[in-house]
mmCIF file of C-alpha atoms in Angstrom:
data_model
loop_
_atom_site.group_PDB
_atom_site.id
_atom_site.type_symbol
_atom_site.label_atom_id
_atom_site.label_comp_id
_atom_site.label_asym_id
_atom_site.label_seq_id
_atom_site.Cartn_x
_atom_site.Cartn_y
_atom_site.Cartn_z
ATOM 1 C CA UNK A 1 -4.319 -8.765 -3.832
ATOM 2 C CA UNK A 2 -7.864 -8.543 -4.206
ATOM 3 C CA UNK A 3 -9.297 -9.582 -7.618
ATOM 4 C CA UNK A 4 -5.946 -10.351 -9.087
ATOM 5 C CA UNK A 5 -6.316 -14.032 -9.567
ATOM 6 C CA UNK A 6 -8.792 -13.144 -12.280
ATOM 7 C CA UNK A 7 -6.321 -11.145 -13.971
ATOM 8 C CA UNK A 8 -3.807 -14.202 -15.238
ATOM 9 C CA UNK A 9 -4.258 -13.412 -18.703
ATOM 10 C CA UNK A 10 -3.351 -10.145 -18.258
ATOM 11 C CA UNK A 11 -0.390 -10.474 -16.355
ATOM 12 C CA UNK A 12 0.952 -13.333 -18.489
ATOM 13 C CA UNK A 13 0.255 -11.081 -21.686
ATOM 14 C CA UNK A 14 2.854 -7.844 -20.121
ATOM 15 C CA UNK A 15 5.414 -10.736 -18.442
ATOM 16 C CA UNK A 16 7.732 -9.508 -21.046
ATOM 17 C CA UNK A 17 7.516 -5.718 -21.412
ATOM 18 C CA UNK A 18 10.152 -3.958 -21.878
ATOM 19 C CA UNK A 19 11.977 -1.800 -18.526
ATOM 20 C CA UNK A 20 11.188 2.022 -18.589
ATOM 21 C CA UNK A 21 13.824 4.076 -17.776
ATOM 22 C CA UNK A 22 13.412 5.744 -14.189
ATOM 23 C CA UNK A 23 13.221 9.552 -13.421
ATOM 24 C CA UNK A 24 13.191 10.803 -10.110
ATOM 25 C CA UNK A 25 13.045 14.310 -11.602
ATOM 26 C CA UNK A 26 9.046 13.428 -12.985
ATOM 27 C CA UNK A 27 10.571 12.840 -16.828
ATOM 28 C CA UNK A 28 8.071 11.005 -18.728
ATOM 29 C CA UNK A 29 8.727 7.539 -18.834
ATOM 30 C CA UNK A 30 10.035 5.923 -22.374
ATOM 31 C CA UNK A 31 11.272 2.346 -23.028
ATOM 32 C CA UNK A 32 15.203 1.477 -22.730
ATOM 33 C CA UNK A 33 15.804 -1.790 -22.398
ATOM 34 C CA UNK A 34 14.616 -5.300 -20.283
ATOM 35 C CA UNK A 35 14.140 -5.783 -16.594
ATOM 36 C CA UNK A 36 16.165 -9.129 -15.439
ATOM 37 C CA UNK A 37 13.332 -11.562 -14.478
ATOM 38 C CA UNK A 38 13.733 -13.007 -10.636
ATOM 39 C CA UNK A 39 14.216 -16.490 -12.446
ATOM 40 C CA UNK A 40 17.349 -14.785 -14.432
ATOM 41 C CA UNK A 41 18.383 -12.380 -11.283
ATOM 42 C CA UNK A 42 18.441 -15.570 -8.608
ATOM 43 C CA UNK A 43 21.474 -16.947 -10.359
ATOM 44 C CA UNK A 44 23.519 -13.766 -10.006
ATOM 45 C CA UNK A 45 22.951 -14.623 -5.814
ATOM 46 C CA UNK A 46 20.831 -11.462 -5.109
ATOM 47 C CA UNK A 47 21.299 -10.129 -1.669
ATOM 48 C CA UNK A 48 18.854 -9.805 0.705
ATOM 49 C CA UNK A 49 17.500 -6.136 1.467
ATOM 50 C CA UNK A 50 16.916 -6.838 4.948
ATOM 51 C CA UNK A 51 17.075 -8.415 8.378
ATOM 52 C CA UNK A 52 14.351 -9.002 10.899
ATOM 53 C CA UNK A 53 15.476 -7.333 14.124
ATOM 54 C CA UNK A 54 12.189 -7.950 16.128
ATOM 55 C CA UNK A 55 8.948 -9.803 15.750
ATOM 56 C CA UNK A 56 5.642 -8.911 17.395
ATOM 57 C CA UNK A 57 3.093 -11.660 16.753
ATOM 58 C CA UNK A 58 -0.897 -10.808 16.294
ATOM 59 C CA UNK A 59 -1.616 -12.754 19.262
ATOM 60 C CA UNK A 60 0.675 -10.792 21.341
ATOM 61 C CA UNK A 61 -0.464 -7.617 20.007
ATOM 62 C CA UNK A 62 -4.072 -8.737 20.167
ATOM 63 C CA UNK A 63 -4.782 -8.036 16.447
ATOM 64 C CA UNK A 64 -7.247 -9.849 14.671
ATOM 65 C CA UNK A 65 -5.934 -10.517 10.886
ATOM 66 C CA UNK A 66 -4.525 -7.265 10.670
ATOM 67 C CA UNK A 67 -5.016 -5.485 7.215
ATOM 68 C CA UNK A 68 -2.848 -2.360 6.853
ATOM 69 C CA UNK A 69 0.089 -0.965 9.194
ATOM 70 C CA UNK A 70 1.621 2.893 8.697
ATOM 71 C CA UNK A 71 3.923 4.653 10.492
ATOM 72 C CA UNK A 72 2.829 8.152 11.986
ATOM 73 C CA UNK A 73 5.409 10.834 12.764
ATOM 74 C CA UNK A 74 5.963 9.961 16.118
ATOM 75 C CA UNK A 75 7.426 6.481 15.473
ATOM 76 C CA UNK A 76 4.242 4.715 16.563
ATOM 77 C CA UNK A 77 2.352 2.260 14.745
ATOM 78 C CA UNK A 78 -1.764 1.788 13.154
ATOM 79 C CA UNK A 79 -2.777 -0.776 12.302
ATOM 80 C CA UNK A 80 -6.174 -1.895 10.987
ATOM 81 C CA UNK A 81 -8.009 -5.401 11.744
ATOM 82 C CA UNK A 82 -11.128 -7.556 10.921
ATOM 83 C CA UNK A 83 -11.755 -6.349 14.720
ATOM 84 C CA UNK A 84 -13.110 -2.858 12.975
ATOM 85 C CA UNK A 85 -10.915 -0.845 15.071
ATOM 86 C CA UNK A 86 -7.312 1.033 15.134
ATOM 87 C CA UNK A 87 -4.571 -0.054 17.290
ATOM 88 C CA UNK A 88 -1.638 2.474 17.966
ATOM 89 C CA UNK A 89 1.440 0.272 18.869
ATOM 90 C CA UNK A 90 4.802 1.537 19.751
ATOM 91 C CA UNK A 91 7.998 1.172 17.758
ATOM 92 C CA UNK A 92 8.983 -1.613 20.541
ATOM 93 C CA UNK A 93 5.281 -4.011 20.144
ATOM 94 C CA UNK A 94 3.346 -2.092 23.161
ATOM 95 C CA UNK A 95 -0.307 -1.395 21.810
ATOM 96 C CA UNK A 96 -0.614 2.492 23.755
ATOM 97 C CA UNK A 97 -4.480 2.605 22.734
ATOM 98 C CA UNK A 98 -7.200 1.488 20.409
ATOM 99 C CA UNK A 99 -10.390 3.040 19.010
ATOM 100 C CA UNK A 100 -13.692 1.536 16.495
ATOM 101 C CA UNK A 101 -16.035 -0.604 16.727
ATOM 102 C CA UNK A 102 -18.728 -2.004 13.999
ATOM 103 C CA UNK A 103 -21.145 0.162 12.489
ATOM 104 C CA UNK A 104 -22.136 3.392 10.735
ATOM 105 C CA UNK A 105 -21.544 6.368 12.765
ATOM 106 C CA UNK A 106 -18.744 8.251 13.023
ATOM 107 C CA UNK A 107 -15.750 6.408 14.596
ATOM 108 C CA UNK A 108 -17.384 3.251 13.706
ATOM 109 C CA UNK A 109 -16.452 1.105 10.747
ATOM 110 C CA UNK A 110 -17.350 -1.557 8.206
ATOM 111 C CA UNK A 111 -13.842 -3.301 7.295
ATOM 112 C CA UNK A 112 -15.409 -5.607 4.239
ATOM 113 C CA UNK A 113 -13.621 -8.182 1.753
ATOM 114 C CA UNK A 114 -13.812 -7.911 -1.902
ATOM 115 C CA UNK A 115 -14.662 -11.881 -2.112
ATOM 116 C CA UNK A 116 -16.688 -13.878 0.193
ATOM 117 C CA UNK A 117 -14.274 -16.787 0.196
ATOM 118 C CA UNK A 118 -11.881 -14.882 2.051
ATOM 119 C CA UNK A 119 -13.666 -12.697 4.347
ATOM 120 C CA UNK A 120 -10.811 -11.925 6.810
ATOM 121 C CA UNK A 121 -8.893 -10.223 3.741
ATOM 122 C CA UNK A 122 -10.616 -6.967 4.671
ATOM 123 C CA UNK A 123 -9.996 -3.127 3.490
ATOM 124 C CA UNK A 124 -9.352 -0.951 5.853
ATOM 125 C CA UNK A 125 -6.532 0.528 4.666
ATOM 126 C CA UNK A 126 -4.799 3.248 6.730
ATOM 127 C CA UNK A 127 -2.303 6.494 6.581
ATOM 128 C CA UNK A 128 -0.730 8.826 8.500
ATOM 129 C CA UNK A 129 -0.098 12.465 7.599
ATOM 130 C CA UNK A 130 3.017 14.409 8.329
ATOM 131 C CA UNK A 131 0.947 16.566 10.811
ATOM 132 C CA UNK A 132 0.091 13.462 12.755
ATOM 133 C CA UNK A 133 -3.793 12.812 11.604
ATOM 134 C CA UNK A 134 -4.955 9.618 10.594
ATOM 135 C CA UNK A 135 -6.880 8.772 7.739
ATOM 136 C CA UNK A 136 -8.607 4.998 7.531
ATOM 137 C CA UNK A 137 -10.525 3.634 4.545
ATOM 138 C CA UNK A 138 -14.144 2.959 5.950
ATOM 139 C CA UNK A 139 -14.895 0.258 2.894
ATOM 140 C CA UNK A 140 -18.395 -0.687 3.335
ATOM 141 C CA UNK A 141 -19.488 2.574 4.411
ATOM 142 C CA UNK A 142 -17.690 4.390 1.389
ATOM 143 C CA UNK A 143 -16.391 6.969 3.601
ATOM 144 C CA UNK A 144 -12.646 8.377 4.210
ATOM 145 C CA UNK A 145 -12.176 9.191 8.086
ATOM 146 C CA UNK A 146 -9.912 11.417 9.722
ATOM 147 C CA UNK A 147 -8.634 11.471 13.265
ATOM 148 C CA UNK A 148 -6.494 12.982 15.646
ATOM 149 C CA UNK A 149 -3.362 10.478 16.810
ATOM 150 C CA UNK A 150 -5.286 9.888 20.594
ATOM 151 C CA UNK A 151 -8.329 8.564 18.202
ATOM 152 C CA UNK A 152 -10.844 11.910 18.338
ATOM 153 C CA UNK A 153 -12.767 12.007 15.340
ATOM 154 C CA UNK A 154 -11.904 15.020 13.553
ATOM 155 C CA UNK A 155 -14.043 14.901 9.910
ATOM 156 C CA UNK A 156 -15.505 12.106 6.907
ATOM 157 C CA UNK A 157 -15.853 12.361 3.348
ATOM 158 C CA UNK A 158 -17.310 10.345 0.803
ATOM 159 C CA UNK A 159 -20.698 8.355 0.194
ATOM 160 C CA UNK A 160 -21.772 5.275 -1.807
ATOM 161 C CA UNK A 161 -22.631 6.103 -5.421
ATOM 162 C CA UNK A 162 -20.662 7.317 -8.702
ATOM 163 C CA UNK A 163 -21.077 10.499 -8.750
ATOM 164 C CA UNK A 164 -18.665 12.976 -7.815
ATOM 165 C CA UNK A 165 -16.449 12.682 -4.720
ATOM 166 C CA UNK A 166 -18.615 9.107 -4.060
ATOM 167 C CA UNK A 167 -16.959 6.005 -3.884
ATOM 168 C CA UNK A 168 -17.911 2.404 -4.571
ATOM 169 C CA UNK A 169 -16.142 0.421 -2.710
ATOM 170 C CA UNK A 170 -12.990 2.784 -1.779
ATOM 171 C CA UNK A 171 -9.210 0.787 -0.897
ATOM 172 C CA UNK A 172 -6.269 2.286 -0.735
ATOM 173 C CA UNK A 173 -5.066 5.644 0.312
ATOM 174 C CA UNK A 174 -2.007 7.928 0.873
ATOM 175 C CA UNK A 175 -1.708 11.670 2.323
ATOM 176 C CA UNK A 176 1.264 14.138 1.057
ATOM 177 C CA UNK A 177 2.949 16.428 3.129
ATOM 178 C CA UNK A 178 -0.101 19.070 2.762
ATOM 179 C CA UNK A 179 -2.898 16.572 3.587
ATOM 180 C CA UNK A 180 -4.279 16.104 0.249
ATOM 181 C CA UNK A 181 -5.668 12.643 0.301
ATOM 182 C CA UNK A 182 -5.266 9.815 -2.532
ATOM 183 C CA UNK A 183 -8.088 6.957 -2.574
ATOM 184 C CA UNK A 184 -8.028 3.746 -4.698
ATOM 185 C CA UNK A 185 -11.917 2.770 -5.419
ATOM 186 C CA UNK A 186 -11.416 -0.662 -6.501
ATOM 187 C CA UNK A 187 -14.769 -0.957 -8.258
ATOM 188 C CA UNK A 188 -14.995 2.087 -10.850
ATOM 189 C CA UNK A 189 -10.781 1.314 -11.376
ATOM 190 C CA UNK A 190 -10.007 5.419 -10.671
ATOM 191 C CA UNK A 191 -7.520 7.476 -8.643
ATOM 192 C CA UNK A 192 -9.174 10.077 -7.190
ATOM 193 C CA UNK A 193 -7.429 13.412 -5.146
ATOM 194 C CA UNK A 194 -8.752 15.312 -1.996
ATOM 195 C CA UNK A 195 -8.182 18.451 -0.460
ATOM 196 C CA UNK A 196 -7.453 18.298 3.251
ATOM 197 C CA UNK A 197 -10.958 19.491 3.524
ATOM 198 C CA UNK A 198 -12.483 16.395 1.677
ATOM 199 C CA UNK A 199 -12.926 18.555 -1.711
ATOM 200 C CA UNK A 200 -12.756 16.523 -4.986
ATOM 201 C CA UNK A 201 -9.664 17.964 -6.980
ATOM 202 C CA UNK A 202 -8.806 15.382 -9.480
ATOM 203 C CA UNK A 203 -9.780 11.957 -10.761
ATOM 204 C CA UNK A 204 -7.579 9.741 -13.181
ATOM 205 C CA UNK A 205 -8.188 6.178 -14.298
ATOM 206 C CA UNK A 206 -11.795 4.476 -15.019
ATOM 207 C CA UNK A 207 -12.738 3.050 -18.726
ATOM 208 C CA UNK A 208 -10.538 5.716 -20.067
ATOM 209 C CA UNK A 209 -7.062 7.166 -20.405
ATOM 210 C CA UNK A 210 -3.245 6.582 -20.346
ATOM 211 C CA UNK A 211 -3.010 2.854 -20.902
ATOM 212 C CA UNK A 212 -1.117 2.448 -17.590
ATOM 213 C CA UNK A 213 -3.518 4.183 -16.214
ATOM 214 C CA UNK A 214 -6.528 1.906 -16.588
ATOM 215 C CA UNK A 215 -6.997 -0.782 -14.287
ATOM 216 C CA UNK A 216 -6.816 -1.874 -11.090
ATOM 217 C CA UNK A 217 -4.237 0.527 -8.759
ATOM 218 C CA UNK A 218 -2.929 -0.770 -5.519
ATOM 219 C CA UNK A 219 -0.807 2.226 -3.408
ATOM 220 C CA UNK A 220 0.576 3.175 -0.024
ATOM 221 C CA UNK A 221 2.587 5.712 0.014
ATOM 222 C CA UNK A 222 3.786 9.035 -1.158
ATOM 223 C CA UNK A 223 7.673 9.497 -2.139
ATOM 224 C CA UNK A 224 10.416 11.796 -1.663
ATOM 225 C CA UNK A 225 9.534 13.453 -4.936
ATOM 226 C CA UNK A 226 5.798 13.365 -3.666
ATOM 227 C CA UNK A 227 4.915 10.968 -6.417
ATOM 228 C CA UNK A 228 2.085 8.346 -5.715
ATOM 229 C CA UNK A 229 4.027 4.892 -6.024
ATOM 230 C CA UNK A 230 1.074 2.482 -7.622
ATOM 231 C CA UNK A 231 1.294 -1.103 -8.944
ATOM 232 C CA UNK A 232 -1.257 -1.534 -11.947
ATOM 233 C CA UNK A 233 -2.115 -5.184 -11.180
ATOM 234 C CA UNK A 234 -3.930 -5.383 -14.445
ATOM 235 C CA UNK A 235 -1.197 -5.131 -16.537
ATOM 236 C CA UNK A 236 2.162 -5.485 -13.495
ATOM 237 C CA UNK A 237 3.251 -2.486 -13.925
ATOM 238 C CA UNK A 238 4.726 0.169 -11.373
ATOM 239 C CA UNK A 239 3.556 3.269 -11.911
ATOM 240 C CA UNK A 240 4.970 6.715 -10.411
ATOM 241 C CA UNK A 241 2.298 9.831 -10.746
ATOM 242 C CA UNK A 242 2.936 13.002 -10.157
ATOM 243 C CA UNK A 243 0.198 15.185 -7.632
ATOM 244 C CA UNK A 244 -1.324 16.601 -10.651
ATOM 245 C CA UNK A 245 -2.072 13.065 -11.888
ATOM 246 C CA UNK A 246 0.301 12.680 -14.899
ATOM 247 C CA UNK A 247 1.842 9.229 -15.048
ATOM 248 C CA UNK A 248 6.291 10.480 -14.997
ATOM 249 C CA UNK A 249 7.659 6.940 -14.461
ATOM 250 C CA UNK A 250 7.056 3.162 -15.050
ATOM 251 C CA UNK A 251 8.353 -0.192 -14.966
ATOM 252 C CA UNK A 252 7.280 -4.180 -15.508
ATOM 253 C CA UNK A 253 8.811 -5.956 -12.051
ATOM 254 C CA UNK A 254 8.411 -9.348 -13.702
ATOM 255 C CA UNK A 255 7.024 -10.696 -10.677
ATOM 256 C CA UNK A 256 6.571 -14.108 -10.313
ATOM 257 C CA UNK A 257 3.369 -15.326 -10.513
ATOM 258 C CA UNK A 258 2.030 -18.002 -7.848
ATOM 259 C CA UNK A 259 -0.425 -21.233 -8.722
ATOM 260 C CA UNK A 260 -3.077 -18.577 -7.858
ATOM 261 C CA UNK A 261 -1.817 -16.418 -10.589
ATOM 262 C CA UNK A 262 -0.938 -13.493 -8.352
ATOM 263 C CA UNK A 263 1.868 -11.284 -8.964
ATOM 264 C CA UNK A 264 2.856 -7.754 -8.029
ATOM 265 C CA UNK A 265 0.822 -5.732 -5.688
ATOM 266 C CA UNK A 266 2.250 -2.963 -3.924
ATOM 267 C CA UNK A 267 5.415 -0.952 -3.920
ATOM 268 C CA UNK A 268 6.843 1.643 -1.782
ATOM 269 C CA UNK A 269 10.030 3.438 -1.768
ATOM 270 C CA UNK A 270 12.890 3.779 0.461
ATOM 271 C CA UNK A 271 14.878 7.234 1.257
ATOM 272 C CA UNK A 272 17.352 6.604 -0.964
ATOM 273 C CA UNK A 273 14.627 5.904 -4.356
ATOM 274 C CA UNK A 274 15.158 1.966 -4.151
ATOM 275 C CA UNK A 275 11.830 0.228 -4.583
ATOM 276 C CA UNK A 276 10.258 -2.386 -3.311
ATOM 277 C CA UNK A 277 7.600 -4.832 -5.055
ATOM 278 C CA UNK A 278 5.342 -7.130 -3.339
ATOM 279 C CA UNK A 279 2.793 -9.232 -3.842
ATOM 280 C CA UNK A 280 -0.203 -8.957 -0.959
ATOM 281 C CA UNK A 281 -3.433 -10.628 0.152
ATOM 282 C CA UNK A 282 -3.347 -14.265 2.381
ATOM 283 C CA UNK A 283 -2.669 -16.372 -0.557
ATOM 284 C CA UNK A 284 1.341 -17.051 -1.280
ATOM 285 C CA UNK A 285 2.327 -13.704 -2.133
ATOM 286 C CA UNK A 286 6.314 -14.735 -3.664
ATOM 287 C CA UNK A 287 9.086 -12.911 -2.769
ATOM 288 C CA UNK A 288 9.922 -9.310 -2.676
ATOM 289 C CA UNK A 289 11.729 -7.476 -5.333
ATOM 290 C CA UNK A 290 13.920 -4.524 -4.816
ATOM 291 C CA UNK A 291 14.864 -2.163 -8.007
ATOM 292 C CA UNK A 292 16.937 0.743 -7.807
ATOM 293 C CA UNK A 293 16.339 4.212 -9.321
ATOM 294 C CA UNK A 294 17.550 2.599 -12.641
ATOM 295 C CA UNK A 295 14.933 -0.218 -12.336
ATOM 296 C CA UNK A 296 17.581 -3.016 -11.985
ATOM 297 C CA UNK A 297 16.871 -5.607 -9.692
ATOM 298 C CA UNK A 298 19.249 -5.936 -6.919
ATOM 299 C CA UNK A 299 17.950 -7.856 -3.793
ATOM 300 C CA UNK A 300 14.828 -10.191 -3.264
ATOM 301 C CA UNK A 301 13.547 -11.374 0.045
ATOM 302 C CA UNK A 302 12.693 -15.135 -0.666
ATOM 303 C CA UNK A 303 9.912 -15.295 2.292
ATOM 304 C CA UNK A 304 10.532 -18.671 2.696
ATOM 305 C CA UNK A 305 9.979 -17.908 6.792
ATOM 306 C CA UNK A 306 8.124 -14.839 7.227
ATOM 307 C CA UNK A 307 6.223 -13.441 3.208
ATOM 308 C CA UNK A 308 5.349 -10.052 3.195
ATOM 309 C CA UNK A 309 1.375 -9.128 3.483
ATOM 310 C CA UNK A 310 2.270 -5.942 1.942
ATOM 311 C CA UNK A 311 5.424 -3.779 1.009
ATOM 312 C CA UNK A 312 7.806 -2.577 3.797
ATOM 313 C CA UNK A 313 6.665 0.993 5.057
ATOM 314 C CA UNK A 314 9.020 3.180 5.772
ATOM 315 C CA UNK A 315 9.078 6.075 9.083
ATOM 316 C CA UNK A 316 10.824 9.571 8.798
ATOM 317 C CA UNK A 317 13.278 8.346 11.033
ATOM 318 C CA UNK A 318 14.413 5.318 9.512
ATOM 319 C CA UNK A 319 11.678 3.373 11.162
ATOM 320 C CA UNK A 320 11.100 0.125 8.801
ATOM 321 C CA UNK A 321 7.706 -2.512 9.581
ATOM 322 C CA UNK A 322 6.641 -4.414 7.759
ATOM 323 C CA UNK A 323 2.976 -6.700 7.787
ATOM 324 C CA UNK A 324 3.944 -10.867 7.730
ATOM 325 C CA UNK A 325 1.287 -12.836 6.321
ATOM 326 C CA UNK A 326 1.188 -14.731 9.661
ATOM 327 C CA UNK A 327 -0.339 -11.477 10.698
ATOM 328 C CA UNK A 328 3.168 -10.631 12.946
ATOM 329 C CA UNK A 329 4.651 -7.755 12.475
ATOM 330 C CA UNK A 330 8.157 -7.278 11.099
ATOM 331 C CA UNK A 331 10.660 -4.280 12.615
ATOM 332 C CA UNK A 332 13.439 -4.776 9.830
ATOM 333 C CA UNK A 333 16.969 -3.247 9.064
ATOM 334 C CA UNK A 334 17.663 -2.597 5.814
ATOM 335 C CA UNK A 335 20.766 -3.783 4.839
ATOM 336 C CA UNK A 336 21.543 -2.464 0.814
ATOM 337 C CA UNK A 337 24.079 -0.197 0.391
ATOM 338 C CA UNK A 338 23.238 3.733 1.224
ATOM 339 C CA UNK A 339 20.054 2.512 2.910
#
């Protein structure tokens, strides 16, 4: 949630856009009608889209305010820490290996925080391709990584500057099915899209563009339709775009904001389309939202026990974590219909 509290204004200024309609064929998104607010929704008794089935704590697991958690094809779990390191945990909470340490070189890393108050609320985002390799945001060296599942460095991209294929201070990422790489950087507000080889092949966002597409993007994932699934957290939007970079989809959660002023953060999507809206960062990150393909809300978790750091993730074989703000992590069952 980094850098959203100074985005109040904005948020309160789009707290009443309209719903866009959804389009898991990559339609262009046009306006239809209102999303129920959570305020309006929690009278109609919203479900809940899950259970916790087993909790690992960070203590147990020996994570040190962990960051970012994906699911490789194998089942097992990375996660990323203020430790600067990656630890591979299976689907049952038994860390199988670790690799990192500070620095520069390669297999080293510089996990950093946007904001020096909270300096444990560090990027080092992470993903897992369908091929097994493992790609970790290297923040405060500007770099993309890439390793094999045991932890052998395979490759880098990236330097610090603005020129092309540089980053500033690169967040989030996501790999499709063909290992082209998505990175957030969080400073110079664009979307940028790699090769598997590291080679620059597109770049959306920055001082100019679609109107959703200006601002601050937070992602994770890639969907069935291999759409990115972003949150704008300038504006709270949800934003579906396609791999050629054309915004298809849309729609205003109407998350909650917190005394912080935080709202929506991250989404991902489930195998049937439903989607799920968080906020993140270790402030009070509110509930999370689920929408279905129509953009109608239909569950919240309340996180009165256990908040969501970030958005559930979701495994190829209906694997579901999930990253607590206590720093545990979740294994959940989701429990909506034709989940």
């Amino acid at each position: 949630m980094e850098r959203i509290t100074t985005r109040v204004a904005a948020a309160t200024a789009v707290a009443g856009l309209g719903l866009l309609a959804a389009g898991c064929a990559g339609t262009a998104a046009t306006a239809t009608g209102t999303t129920s607010s959570p305020a309006a929704a929690s009278s109609r008794a919203l479900p809940s889209p899950f259970t916790i089935t087993a909790r690992y704590s960070a203590a147990s697991l020996g994570l040190n305010h962990p960051d970012a958690l994906a699911i490789g094809p194998d089942g097992n779990l990375y996660v990323t820490d203020v430790s600067q390191r990656v630890s591979v945990i299976s689907p049952a909470g038994k860390v199988l290996r670790r690799w990192g340490k500070p620095g520069s070189g390669p297999g080293e890393f510089k996990f950093i925080s946007f904001e020096s108050a909270t300096p444990t609320d560090i990027h080092g985002k992470i993903a897992v391709g369908s091929d097994g390799m493992v790609y970790v945001v290297d923040s405060g060296n500007a770099r993309i990584q890439v390793f094999t599942p045991q932890g052998r460095f395979v490759r880098q991209f990236g330097s610090y500057g603005s020129g092309k294929g540089q980053f500033i201070h690169p967040f989030d990422l996501a790999v499709d099915n063909a290992g082209n790489v998505y990175v957030v950087d969080d400073t110079a507000d664009t979307v940028s899209k790699f090769s598997a080889s590291g080679k620059l092949i597109w770049q959306i966002g920055g001082a100019s563009g679609a109107p959703d597409l200006v601002g601050h993007h937070h992602f994770t994932m890639i969907d069935a339709h291999g759409r990115i699934v972003m949150v704008n957290d300038d504006v709270q939007k949800v934003v579906y775009v396609d791999s050629s970079g054309h915004e298809v989809d849309a729609f205003s959660p109407n998350f909650p904001t917190s005394s912080t002023g935080a709202g929506a953060c991250e989404a991902t999507v489930d195998a049937v389309g439903d989607t799920y809206v968080s906020g993140c960062g270790p402030q009070p990150t509110g509930p999370t939202l689920v929408f279905d393909r129509a953009h109608r809300l239909i569950a919240q978790w309340p996180g009165t026990r256990y908040s969501l750091l970030r958005s559930p993730v979701f495994g190829l074989h209906g694997e579901v974590f999930a990253l607590a703000t206590d720093g545990s992590i979740l294994r959940l069952h989701i429990t909506l219909s034709g989940a």
